[in-house]
C-alpha cells in the first residue's frame, strides 16, 4: 500500500509516519508540506491512500481533494471537528481528529484497505462525479483552481476575463493566458458571483468589468468588445441579461 | 409585601402576641382586681388588635434604615410612631370598654386602667419597632452576602468567557498533537512543550482575574505562545519582540495582545508556504503607549467569512477602558498585515481606573 502524507506541520507528519511503521505492507512514497506538493505527488505517484490535513497554506485539504479526488482515497487529519460533515459529503475514507490514538489510526487504515478492495476503476466512479461542486462551500467562490498535470493554477476571480465552453471542457482566460478545466460552463456560472459574471452567449461567460463597449454586428446579433480589443459574440438573450446587469 | 404575612409566619407572630396578651391580662387583673373572665374579655380583643397595629413598625423601619438615617431622627420617628399607634389603640380601647360597661359586662375601675394601657401600648410598639430593625439588619446582611456571591460568580463567568474567546481550543488540540509526536521522537522536547503549555495556561488563567498587568508580563505570555507555535511550525515561524524604553512597566488590560499575535500566526504565517516572521514592537511616545504587531500575509489567501472577532474584542475592551483615548488600526501594506494599538501610558492600576471611569 503506497501512501502520501500531507500536513504543513512536520511533527504532525511524523505522527502518521510513526503509526504507519507498525503496519506491514505499507510504504510512505511522499511527504508534502503544502497542497501544491500534494497535487504534484499524487499526480506523479498515484498512491493508494493520502493522509490529508485540512488547514494548509495556499490550498486547503478540501481544495486538494477537489483537484485529486477522483483518483485516490483520502483520510482527513485535522484539529477541527467542524469539517467532519463536509469530509463525509466528499466521500473521505475517514476523518481523524488531532490528537488521535494509534488504535483510531489503525481503524482508519483498515477502512482504507477495505475501500481499496471494492474500488471501481479510476475515473468511473459515478459517486465521484460532480465532486467539484459538492466540495465547495455555498456562495460564490473567490478563486478558481485548475490542475494542469502536476501543476496547480490558482486564479482569483477578479483576474478572470471570460470563460469559454469548449466541448467537454471550459477555458478560463486570464492575464492573456488560457486554462482548460474539466467542468461545464453552467456549473462555472453557478459558482461565480452573478453580479460580476454574465452569460452573454451559450458558450461565453464574461467578467462585466472587462467590457469596453457592445456593438451591433448583424440583425439580432451583437458583439462585445473587451478592453484588450478581443471580440466575443453576444446572443439576444445574453444582451438582455447584460442590459439588466448594467 | 409585609414579611410577617408571608409563609405561615403570621401564626408564629400571633403566638408570640398571645403571651403579650397574657402579660397584659395579668397587669390589668392586678390593677383592677376584676374577675379573670372580665379581664380576659377586655384584654384579649385589645391585644389582638394591637398585634396588627404593631405590624406597621416594619414599614417605619423600612422607610428609615439604620445605616442611612441619623440617630436623632430615628428616635423622634420611633417616639412619634409609637405615640400615634398607642393613641389610636387607646381610642379603640375606650370605645370597647365603654361598650362593655354599657352592657354590664365590665365594672369600670377608674382612669388608672388607661394609664396602664398607654404604658403597655408605648412599650410594646417600641419593642416591635426594635425587632423590625433587627430583622431589617439581618436581611441586609443576607442580601449583601448574596450580592457578594453573585458578583464572584459573574466575575468567574467573565473570566471563563474571556478565556474561551481568547485561547483557541484548536491551538490546544494542535499543541497536544505536537506533544504526541514528540513523545517518541524527542521525549525531552515533549516535556519542554508540556511545561510551556502548562505555563501559558496557568498564566492566562491567573491574568483573567486581573484588571491590568504590566506590558512585560503580557509580552512574556506572548513569547511563550510563540515558543509553542514555533515547535509546531518549525522553521516556518520566526518571531521578534522589541520593547522600547519605559514601555515594559506600562499597564495594559490582560490578554490584550495575545489574540492579536494568535491571529498573526493562524491567519498570517500559516498561509505562507515558506512562513515568515511575527514582529511585536512596543514603545512609549510621551504619554502614549504604541504597540504594533506585524506579520507577512499571502495576498491570495482565502478571505475568512465572519472573521475579525478577536480584533473586535480588543477594540471593545480598549473602548470600555479608555473611551476615545485608545485606538486600534489594522490593515495590509506591502504584503504585510499590521495591527497597531495606541493607549494612554499609565504605570499603575489606579491610572487605568481613572481613565476607565469617565
Coordinates of C-alpha atoms in Angstrom, one line a residue:
Chain A
X1 CA 0.0 0.0 0.0
X2 CA 1.6 3.3 -1.2
X3 CA 0.9 6.3 0.9
X4 CA 1.3 10.1 0.7
X5 CA 1.3 12.2 3.9
X6 CA 0.2 15.8 3.6
X7 CA 0.5 18.2 6.5
X8 CA 2.2 21.6 6.9
X9 CA 3.4 20.7 10.3
X10 CA 6.5 18.4 10.3
X11 CA 5.5 16.9 13.7
X12 CA 2.0 16.0 12.5
X13 CA 3.6 14.2 9.5
X14 CA 5.9 12.4 12.0
X15 CA 2.9 11.0 13.9
X16 CA 1.4 9.5 10.8
X17 CA 4.7 8.1 9.7
X18 CA 5.4 6.6 13.1
X19 CA 1.9 5.0 13.3
X20 CA 2.3 3.6 9.8
X21 CA 5.5 1.9 10.9
X22 CA 3.5 -0.7 12.9
X23 CA 1.6 -1.8 9.8
X24 CA 3.3 -4.2 7.4
X25 CA 2.9 -3.8 3.6
X26 CA 2.7 0.0 3.9
X27 CA 5.1 2.3 2.2
X28 CA 5.3 6.1 2.5
X29 CA 6.1 7.3 -1.0
X30 CA 6.0 11.1 -0.3
X31 CA 5.6 13.6 2.4
X32 CA 4.2 17.0 1.4
X33 CA 4.2 20.3 3.4
X34 CA 1.5 22.0 1.3
X35 CA -1.3 21.5 -1.2
X36 CA 0.8 22.2 -4.3
X37 CA 3.3 19.5 -3.4
X38 CA 0.4 17.2 -2.6
X39 CA -1.3 17.6 -6.0
X40 CA 2.1 17.1 -7.7
X41 CA 2.9 14.0 -5.6
X42 CA -0.5 12.4 -6.1
X43 CA -0.4 13.0 -9.9
X44 CA 3.1 11.6 -10.3
X45 CA 3.0 8.7 -7.8
X46 CA -0.7 7.7 -7.9
X47 CA -0.7 6.5 -4.3
X48 CA -3.3 4.1 -2.8
X49 CA -4.1 6.5 0.1
X50 CA -3.5 10.1 1.2
X51 CA -3.5 11.4 4.7
X52 CA -4.5 15.0 4.3
X53 CA -4.5 17.9 6.7
X54 CA -7.3 20.4 6.2
X55 CA -5.7 23.8 7.1
X56 CA -2.7 24.4 5.0
X57 CA -1.1 27.4 3.2
X58 CA -2.3 28.2 -0.3
X59 CA -4.6 25.2 -0.8
X60 CA -6.8 23.7 1.9
X61 CA -7.2 20.0 2.1
X62 CA -10.6 20.2 0.6
X63 CA -9.2 22.1 -2.4
X64 CA -6.5 19.5 -2.8
X65 CA -9.3 16.8 -2.8
X66 CA -11.2 18.8 -5.4
X67 CA -8.1 18.6 -7.6
X68 CA -7.2 15.0 -7.0
X69 CA -10.3 13.5 -5.5
X70 CA -11.3 11.3 -8.4
X71 CA -8.1 9.3 -8.3
X72 CA -7.3 8.5 -4.7
X73 CA -8.9 7.7 -1.3
X74 CA -8.3 10.3 1.4
X75 CA -8.2 10.3 5.2
X76 CA -8.5 13.8 6.6
X77 CA -6.5 14.7 9.7
X78 CA -7.4 18.0 11.5
X79 CA -7.9 19.5 14.9
X80 CA -11.2 21.0 13.7
X81 CA -14.4 18.9 14.1
X82 CA -16.4 21.4 12.1
X83 CA -15.3 19.9 8.7
X84 CA -16.4 16.3 9.5
X85 CA -19.7 16.6 7.8
X86 CA -18.1 18.1 4.7
X87 CA -15.5 15.3 4.7
X88 CA -18.3 12.8 4.8
X89 CA -20.0 14.5 1.9
X90 CA -16.9 14.3 -0.3
X91 CA -16.6 10.6 0.4
X92 CA -13.5 10.8 2.5
X93 CA -12.4 7.3 3.8
X94 CA -12.2 8.7 7.4
X95 CA -11.7 11.8 9.5
X96 CA -9.1 11.7 12.2
X97 CA -9.3 14.4 14.9
X98 CA -5.9 15.5 16.2
X99 CA -4.6 14.3 18.5
X100 CA -5.6 10.8 17.6
X101 CA -4.7 7.4 19.1
X102 CA -2.8 4.6 17.5
X103 CA -6.0 2.4 17.7
X104 CA -8.1 5.1 16.0
X105 CA -5.4 5.4 13.3
X106 CA -5.4 1.7 12.7
X107 CA -9.1 1.7 12.3
X108 CA -8.9 4.4 9.6
X109 CA -6.2 2.4 7.8
X110 CA -8.2 -0.8 7.8
X111 CA -11.2 1.2 6.5
X112 CA -8.9 2.5 3.7
X113 CA -7.8 -1.1 2.9
X114 CA -11.5 -2.2 2.6
X115 CA -12.1 0.8 0.3
X116 CA -9.2 -0.3 -1.9
X117 CA -10.6 -3.8 -2.4
X118 CA -14.0 -2.6 -3.7
X119 CA -12.6 0.3 -5.6
X120 CA -14.1 0.9 -9.0
X121 CA -11.7 1.7 -12.0
X122 CA -10.3 5.2 -12.0
X123 CA -12.5 8.0 -13.2
X124 CA -15.5 5.7 -13.5
X125 CA -17.0 6.1 -10.0
X126 CA -20.4 7.8 -10.5
X127 CA -20.4 8.8 -6.9
X128 CA -17.4 11.0 -7.5
X129 CA -18.9 12.8 -10.5
X130 CA -19.8 16.4 -9.7
X131 CA -17.4 16.2 -6.8
X132 CA -16.1 19.7 -7.6
X133 CA -19.5 21.2 -6.9
X134 CA -20.1 19.3 -3.7
X135 CA -16.8 20.2 -2.1
X136 CA -17.2 23.9 -2.4
X137 CA -18.8 25.9 0.4
X138 CA -22.0 27.7 -0.5
X139 CA -21.8 31.1 -2.0
X140 CA -19.7 32.4 -4.9
X141 CA -16.1 31.3 -5.0
X142 CA -13.3 33.7 -4.7
X143 CA -10.7 31.8 -6.7
X144 CA -10.7 29.1 -9.3
X145 CA -8.4 26.1 -9.0
X146 CA -7.1 24.4 -12.2
X147 CA -4.9 21.3 -12.3
X148 CA -2.5 21.2 -15.2
X149 CA -0.8 17.9 -15.0
X150 CA 1.2 18.0 -11.7
X151 CA 0.8 21.8 -11.5
X152 CA -1.9 23.8 -9.9
X153 CA -3.1 27.2 -11.0
X154 CA -4.9 29.4 -8.6
X155 CA -6.8 32.2 -10.4
X156 CA -8.6 34.9 -8.3
X157 CA -12.0 35.5 -9.8
X158 CA -11.3 39.2 -10.4
X159 CA -8.4 38.2 -12.7
X160 CA -10.7 36.1 -15.0
X161 CA -11.5 37.9 -18.2
X162 CA -14.0 35.4 -19.5
X163 CA -14.8 31.7 -19.6
X164 CA -15.5 29.8 -22.8
X165 CA -17.1 26.5 -23.3
X166 CA -15.0 24.1 -25.4
X167 CA -16.6 20.6 -25.9
X168 CA -16.3 18.8 -22.6
X169 CA -14.1 21.5 -21.1
X170 CA -14.2 25.1 -20.1
X171 CA -11.4 27.5 -20.9
X172 CA -10.6 30.3 -18.4
X173 CA -9.0 33.4 -20.0
X174 CA -6.9 35.3 -17.5
X175 CA -4.0 37.8 -18.0
X176 CA -3.6 36.7 -21.6
X177 CA -3.3 33.0 -20.8
X178 CA -5.9 30.3 -21.2
X179 CA -6.5 27.4 -18.7
X180 CA -8.6 24.3 -19.5
X181 CA -10.7 22.7 -16.8
X182 CA -12.9 19.6 -16.9
X183 CA -16.2 21.3 -16.0
X184 CA -19.4 22.5 -17.6
X185 CA -20.0 26.3 -18.3
X186 CA -23.3 26.0 -16.4
X187 CA -21.6 24.8 -13.2
X188 CA -18.9 27.5 -13.5
X189 CA -21.7 30.0 -13.9
X190 CA -23.3 28.6 -10.7
X191 CA -20.0 29.1 -8.8
X192 CA -19.2 32.7 -9.8
X193 CA -20.8 35.8 -8.5
X194 CA -23.8 36.6 -10.8
X195 CA -23.3 40.3 -10.2
X196 CA -19.9 40.2 -11.8
X197 CA -20.1 37.5 -14.4
X198 CA -22.9 37.3 -17.1
X199 CA -23.7 34.6 -19.6
X200 CA -23.6 36.7 -22.8
X201 CA -23.7 33.7 -25.1
X202 CA -24.4 29.9 -24.9
X203 CA -20.6 29.5 -24.9
X204 CA -19.4 32.6 -23.1
X205 CA -19.4 33.8 -19.5
X206 CA -18.0 37.3 -19.3
X207 CA -16.5 39.4 -16.5
X208 CA -18.5 42.6 -16.9
X209 CA -15.6 44.8 -15.8
X210 CA -13.7 43.8 -19.0
X211 CA -16.4 45.2 -21.4
X212 CA -15.3 48.3 -23.3
X213 CA -18.5 48.5 -25.5
X214 CA -21.1 46.4 -27.2
X215 CA -21.7 46.9 -31.0
X216 CA -24.5 45.7 -33.3
X217 CA -23.0 43.1 -35.6
X218 CA -25.9 41.9 -37.6
X219 CA -29.7 41.9 -37.2
X220 CA -30.4 40.5 -33.7
X221 CA -26.7 39.8 -33.1
X222 CA -24.2 41.8 -31.2
X223 CA -20.5 41.7 -30.3
X224 CA -18.9 42.6 -27.1
X225 CA -15.5 44.4 -27.4
X226 CA -13.3 43.9 -24.4
X227 CA -10.7 46.4 -23.1
X228 CA -7.9 44.4 -24.7
X229 CA -9.7 44.5 -28.1
X230 CA -10.9 40.9 -28.1
X231 CA -14.4 40.4 -29.6
X232 CA -16.9 38.0 -28.1
X233 CA -20.3 37.1 -29.6
X234 CA -23.4 38.3 -27.7
X235 CA -26.7 36.5 -28.2
X236 CA -30.1 38.2 -28.0
X237 CA -30.9 36.6 -24.6
X238 CA -27.3 37.4 -23.5
X239 CA -27.7 41.0 -24.5
X240 CA -30.9 41.1 -22.4
X241 CA -29.1 39.7 -19.3
X242 CA -26.2 42.2 -19.9
X243 CA -28.6 45.2 -20.1
X244 CA -30.3 44.1 -16.8
X245 CA -27.0 44.0 -15.1
X246 CA -25.5 47.3 -16.3
Chain B
X1 CA -45.2 42.5 51.0
X2 CA -45.0 42.6 54.7
X3 CA -42.6 39.8 55.8
X4 CA -44.9 38.6 58.6
X5 CA -47.7 37.9 56.2
X6 CA -45.5 35.5 54.2
X7 CA -45.4 31.7 54.5
X8 CA -47.2 31.0 57.8
X9 CA -45.2 33.5 59.8
X10 CA -48.4 35.2 60.9
X11 CA -49.4 32.3 63.3
X12 CA -45.9 32.4 64.9
X13 CA -46.3 36.2 65.3
X14 CA -49.8 35.9 66.8
X15 CA -48.5 33.1 69.1
X16 CA -45.9 35.5 70.5
X17 CA -48.6 38.1 70.9
X18 CA -50.7 35.6 72.9
X19 CA -48.0 35.7 75.6
X20 CA -48.0 39.5 75.4
X21 CA -51.8 39.4 75.9
X22 CA -51.4 37.1 78.9
X23 CA -48.9 39.7 80.3
X24 CA -51.4 42.5 79.7
X25 CA -54.2 40.4 81.3
X26 CA -52.1 39.9 84.5
X27 CA -51.3 43.6 84.7
X28 CA -54.9 44.6 84.3
X29 CA -56.1 41.9 86.8
X30 CA -53.6 43.1 89.4
X31 CA -54.6 46.7 88.9
X32 CA -58.4 46.3 88.7
X33 CA -58.8 43.2 90.8
X34 CA -61.6 42.4 88.5
X35 CA -62.6 38.7 87.9
X36 CA -60.5 36.8 85.3
X37 CA -63.3 36.4 82.9
X38 CA -63.9 40.1 82.7
X39 CA -60.2 40.9 82.4
X40 CA -60.0 38.4 79.5
X41 CA -63.0 40.0 77.8
X42 CA -61.3 43.4 78.0
X43 CA -57.7 42.5 77.1
X44 CA -57.8 39.7 74.6
X45 CA -59.5 41.6 71.8
X46 CA -57.4 44.7 72.5
X47 CA -54.2 42.7 72.4
X48 CA -55.3 41.0 69.2
X49 CA -56.0 44.4 67.6
X50 CA -52.7 45.8 68.8
X51 CA -50.8 42.9 67.3
X52 CA -51.9 44.1 63.9
X53 CA -51.2 47.8 64.7
X54 CA -47.7 46.9 65.7
X55 CA -47.1 45.3 62.3
X56 CA -46.8 48.9 61.0
X57 CA -43.4 49.2 62.7
X58 CA -41.9 47.2 59.8
X59 CA -42.8 50.0 57.4
X60 CA -41.2 52.5 59.8
X61 CA -38.0 50.5 60.0
X62 CA -38.1 50.1 56.2
X63 CA -38.6 53.8 55.4
X64 CA -35.8 54.9 57.8
X65 CA -33.0 52.4 57.6
X66 CA -30.4 52.5 60.4
X67 CA -27.5 52.9 58.1
X68 CA -28.9 55.9 56.2
X69 CA -30.6 57.8 59.0
X70 CA -29.3 59.9 61.9
X71 CA -29.9 58.7 65.5
X72 CA -32.0 61.7 66.5
X73 CA -34.3 61.3 63.5
X74 CA -34.7 57.6 64.3
X75 CA -35.5 58.4 68.0
X76 CA -38.0 61.1 67.0
X77 CA -39.6 58.9 64.4
X78 CA -39.8 56.0 66.9
X79 CA -41.4 58.2 69.5
X80 CA -43.9 59.7 67.1
X81 CA -44.9 56.4 65.6
X82 CA -45.4 54.7 68.9
X83 CA -47.4 57.7 70.2
X84 CA -49.7 57.7 67.2
X85 CA -50.1 53.9 67.3
X86 CA -50.7 53.9 71.0
X87 CA -53.2 56.8 70.8
X88 CA -55.2 55.0 68.1
X89 CA -55.2 51.9 70.2
X90 CA -56.3 53.8 73.3
X91 CA -59.2 55.3 71.4
X92 CA -60.3 51.8 70.4
X93 CA -59.9 50.6 74.0
X94 CA -62.0 53.4 75.3
X95 CA -64.8 52.6 72.8
X96 CA -64.6 48.8 73.6
X97 CA -64.5 49.3 77.4
X98 CA -67.4 51.9 77.2
X99 CA -69.4 49.3 75.2
X100 CA -68.7 46.6 77.7
X101 CA -69.6 48.8 80.7
X102 CA -72.8 49.9 79.0
X103 CA -73.8 46.3 78.6
X104 CA -72.9 45.5 82.1
X105 CA -70.1 43.1 81.2
X106 CA -67.4 45.0 82.9
X107 CA -67.3 47.2 86.0
X108 CA -65.1 50.3 85.2
X109 CA -62.3 50.5 87.7
X110 CA -61.1 54.1 87.1
X111 CA -58.7 56.2 84.9
X112 CA -55.7 54.2 86.1
X113 CA -56.6 51.5 83.6
X114 CA -56.0 53.8 80.7
X115 CA -52.6 54.9 82.1
X116 CA -51.6 51.2 82.3
X117 CA -52.8 50.5 78.8
X118 CA -51.0 53.6 77.4
X119 CA -47.7 52.4 79.1
X120 CA -48.2 48.9 77.7
X121 CA -49.0 50.3 74.2
X122 CA -45.9 52.5 74.1
X123 CA -43.6 49.9 75.4
X124 CA -44.8 47.1 73.1
X125 CA -44.8 49.3 70.0
X126 CA -41.2 50.3 70.7
X127 CA -40.3 46.6 71.2
X128 CA -42.0 45.7 67.9
X129 CA -40.0 48.5 66.2
X130 CA -36.7 47.2 67.7
X131 CA -37.5 43.7 66.4
X132 CA -38.3 45.1 63.0
X133 CA -35.0 46.9 62.9
X134 CA -33.2 43.7 63.9
X135 CA -34.8 41.8 61.0
X136 CA -34.1 44.6 58.6
X137 CA -30.4 44.5 59.5
X138 CA -30.3 40.7 59.2
X139 CA -32.0 41.0 55.8
X140 CA -29.4 43.5 54.7
X141 CA -26.6 41.2 55.8
X142 CA -28.0 38.3 53.9
X143 CA -28.7 40.4 50.8
X144 CA -25.1 41.7 50.9
X145 CA -23.8 38.1 51.2
X146 CA -25.8 37.0 48.2
X147 CA -24.7 40.0 46.2
X148 CA -21.1 39.2 47.0
X149 CA -21.6 35.6 45.9
X150 CA -23.3 36.7 42.7
X151 CA -20.5 39.1 41.9
X152 CA -18.0 36.3 42.4
X153 CA -19.9 34.0 40.1
X154 CA -20.3 36.8 37.5
X155 CA -16.5 37.6 37.6
X156 CA -15.7 33.9 37.2
X157 CA -18.0 33.6 34.3
X158 CA -16.5 36.7 32.6
X159 CA -13.1 35.1 33.2
X160 CA -14.1 31.9 31.5
X161 CA -15.8 33.7 28.7
X162 CA -12.6 35.7 28.1
X163 CA -10.5 32.6 28.0
X164 CA -12.9 30.8 25.7
X165 CA -12.9 33.8 23.4
X166 CA -9.1 34.2 23.6
X167 CA -7.4 30.9 23.7
X168 CA -8.4 29.0 20.6
X169 CA -9.2 25.4 21.5
X170 CA -7.7 24.2 18.2
X171 CA -4.4 25.7 19.3
X172 CA -4.6 23.4 22.3
X173 CA -5.5 20.3 20.2
X174 CA -2.7 21.0 17.7
X175 CA -0.2 21.6 20.5
X176 CA -1.3 18.3 22.1
X177 CA -0.8 16.6 18.8
X178 CA 2.7 18.0 18.6
X179 CA 3.4 16.6 22.0
X180 CA 2.0 13.3 20.9
X181 CA 4.5 13.3 18.0
X182 CA 7.4 14.3 20.3
X183 CA 6.9 11.7 23.0
X184 CA 8.6 9.1 20.8
X185 CA 10.8 11.2 18.6
X186 CA 12.2 13.6 21.2
X187 CA 11.0 13.0 24.8
X188 CA 12.9 15.9 26.3
X189 CA 11.3 18.3 23.8
X190 CA 7.9 16.8 24.6
X191 CA 8.4 17.6 28.2
X192 CA 9.5 21.1 27.4
X193 CA 6.4 21.6 25.3
X194 CA 4.2 20.3 28.2
X195 CA 5.8 22.8 30.6
X196 CA 5.4 25.7 28.1
X197 CA 1.8 24.8 27.5
X198 CA 1.1 24.5 31.3
X199 CA 2.8 27.8 32.0
X200 CA 0.8 29.5 29.3
X201 CA -2.5 28.1 30.6
X202 CA -1.7 28.9 34.2
X203 CA -0.5 32.4 33.5
X204 CA -3.5 33.2 31.3
X205 CA -5.9 31.8 33.9
X206 CA -4.3 33.9 36.6
X207 CA -4.4 37.0 34.4
X208 CA -8.1 36.6 33.6
X209 CA -9.0 37.9 37.1
X210 CA -6.8 41.0 37.0
X211 CA -7.7 44.4 35.7
X212 CA -4.4 45.4 34.4
X213 CA -0.9 44.0 34.2
X214 CA 2.5 45.3 33.1
X215 CA 3.2 45.0 29.4
X216 CA 6.3 43.0 30.4
X217 CA 4.0 40.2 31.8
X218 CA 1.7 40.3 28.8
X219 CA 4.8 40.0 26.5
X220 CA 6.2 37.1 28.4
X221 CA 2.9 35.3 27.8
X222 CA 3.1 36.2 24.1
X223 CA 6.7 34.9 24.0
X224 CA 5.5 31.5 25.5
X225 CA 2.7 31.3 22.9
X226 CA 5.2 32.0 20.1
X227 CA 7.6 29.4 21.5
X228 CA 4.8 26.7 21.4
X229 CA 3.8 27.7 17.9
X230 CA 7.5 27.5 16.9
X231 CA 7.5 23.9 17.9
X232 CA 4.5 23.3 15.7
X233 CA 5.6 25.3 12.6
X234 CA 9.3 24.6 12.9
X235 CA 11.5 26.9 10.7
X236 CA 8.4 28.5 9.1
X237 CA 7.8 30.6 12.2
X238 CA 10.3 33.3 13.3
X239 CA 9.5 36.0 15.9
X240 CA 10.9 39.1 17.3
X241 CA 9.8 41.2 20.3
X242 CA 11.2 44.6 20.8
X243 CA 10.4 46.8 23.8
X244 CA 11.4 50.5 23.9
X245 CA 12.5 52.4 26.9
X246 CA 9.8 52.8 29.6
X247 CA 7.3 50.7 27.8
X248 CA 7.7 47.4 29.8
X249 CA 6.3 48.9 33.0
X250 CA 3.2 50.3 31.4
X251 CA -0.1 48.8 32.4
X252 CA -2.3 47.1 29.8
X253 CA -5.5 45.0 30.2
X254 CA -4.6 41.3 30.5
X255 CA -4.6 39.1 27.3
X256 CA -4.8 42.2 25.1
X257 CA -2.0 41.3 22.8
X258 CA -2.3 37.5 22.8
X259 CA -5.3 37.3 20.5
X260 CA -3.6 39.7 18.0
X261 CA -0.4 37.6 17.9
X262 CA -2.6 34.4 17.6
X263 CA -4.2 35.9 14.5
X264 CA -0.8 36.9 13.1
X265 CA 0.2 33.2 13.3
X266 CA -3.0 31.5 12.2
X267 CA -4.2 33.9 9.6
X268 CA -0.7 35.2 8.5
X269 CA 2.2 32.8 8.9
X270 CA 0.1 29.6 8.5
X271 CA -0.9 30.7 5.0
X272 CA 2.7 31.4 3.8
X273 CA 4.4 28.5 2.0
X274 CA 7.8 29.4 3.5
X275 CA 6.5 31.0 6.6
X276 CA 7.8 34.3 7.9
X277 CA 8.4 36.5 11.0
X278 CA 5.9 37.9 13.5
X279 CA 7.3 41.2 14.9
X280 CA 6.0 42.8 18.0
X281 CA 7.2 46.3 18.8
X282 CA 6.2 48.3 21.8
X283 CA 7.3 51.9 22.5
X284 CA 6.4 54.8 24.7
X285 CA 5.8 58.0 22.9
X286 CA 5.3 60.7 25.5
X287 CA 2.0 59.8 27.3
X288 CA 1.1 57.2 24.7
X289 CA 2.0 53.5 24.6
X290 CA 2.1 52.3 21.0
X291 CA 2.2 48.6 20.2
X292 CA 2.5 47.2 16.7
X293 CA 2.1 43.5 15.6
X294 CA 3.3 42.9 12.1
X295 CA 3.3 39.7 10.0
X296 CA 3.7 38.8 6.3
X297 CA 0.5 37.8 4.6
X298 CA -0.4 36.0 1.4
X299 CA -2.3 38.3 -1.0
X300 CA -4.2 35.3 -2.4
X301 CA -5.2 33.9 1.0
X302 CA -8.8 32.9 1.2
X303 CA -10.8 35.7 2.9
X304 CA -12.4 34.4 6.1
X305 CA -16.1 34.8 6.5
X306 CA -17.2 36.3 9.8
X307 CA -13.6 36.8 10.8
X308 CA -12.1 39.6 12.9
X309 CA -13.8 38.6 16.1
X310 CA -10.5 38.8 18.0
X311 CA -9.8 42.3 16.8
X312 CA -13.4 43.4 17.6
X313 CA -12.9 42.1 21.1
X314 CA -9.7 44.0 21.6
X315 CA -11.4 47.2 20.2
X316 CA -14.3 46.8 22.6
X317 CA -12.1 46.2 25.6
X318 CA -10.0 49.3 24.8
X319 CA -13.1 51.4 24.3
X320 CA -14.6 50.3 27.6
X321 CA -11.4 51.1 29.5
X322 CA -10.2 54.3 27.8
X323 CA -13.1 55.6 25.7
X324 CA -11.9 57.6 22.8
X325 CA -8.4 57.8 24.3
X326 CA -7.3 54.5 22.9
X327 CA -7.4 53.2 19.3
X328 CA -6.6 50.2 17.2
X329 CA -6.0 50.1 13.5
X330 CA -5.3 47.2 11.2
X331 CA -4.5 46.9 7.5
X332 CA -2.4 45.4 4.8
X333 CA 0.6 47.2 3.4
X334 CA 3.4 45.9 1.1
X335 CA 2.4 42.3 1.7
X336 CA 2.4 42.7 5.5
X337 CA -0.5 42.8 7.9
X338 CA -0.1 45.4 10.6
X339 CA -2.1 45.9 13.7
X340 CA -1.3 49.0 15.8
X341 CA -2.7 49.8 19.2
X342 CA -2.3 53.1 21.0
X343 CA -3.4 53.7 24.5
X344 CA -2.6 56.1 27.4
X345 CA 0.7 55.1 29.0
X346 CA -0.1 54.6 32.7
X347 CA 2.2 52.9 35.2
X348 CA -0.3 51.9 37.9
X349 CA -3.7 50.3 38.0
X350 CA -5.2 53.4 39.5
X351 CA -4.3 55.4 36.4
X352 CA -6.3 52.9 34.4
X353 CA -9.2 53.0 36.8
X354 CA -9.3 56.8 36.5
X355 CA -9.1 56.6 32.7
X356 CA -11.9 54.0 32.7
X357 CA -14.2 55.9 35.0
X358 CA -15.3 58.6 32.6

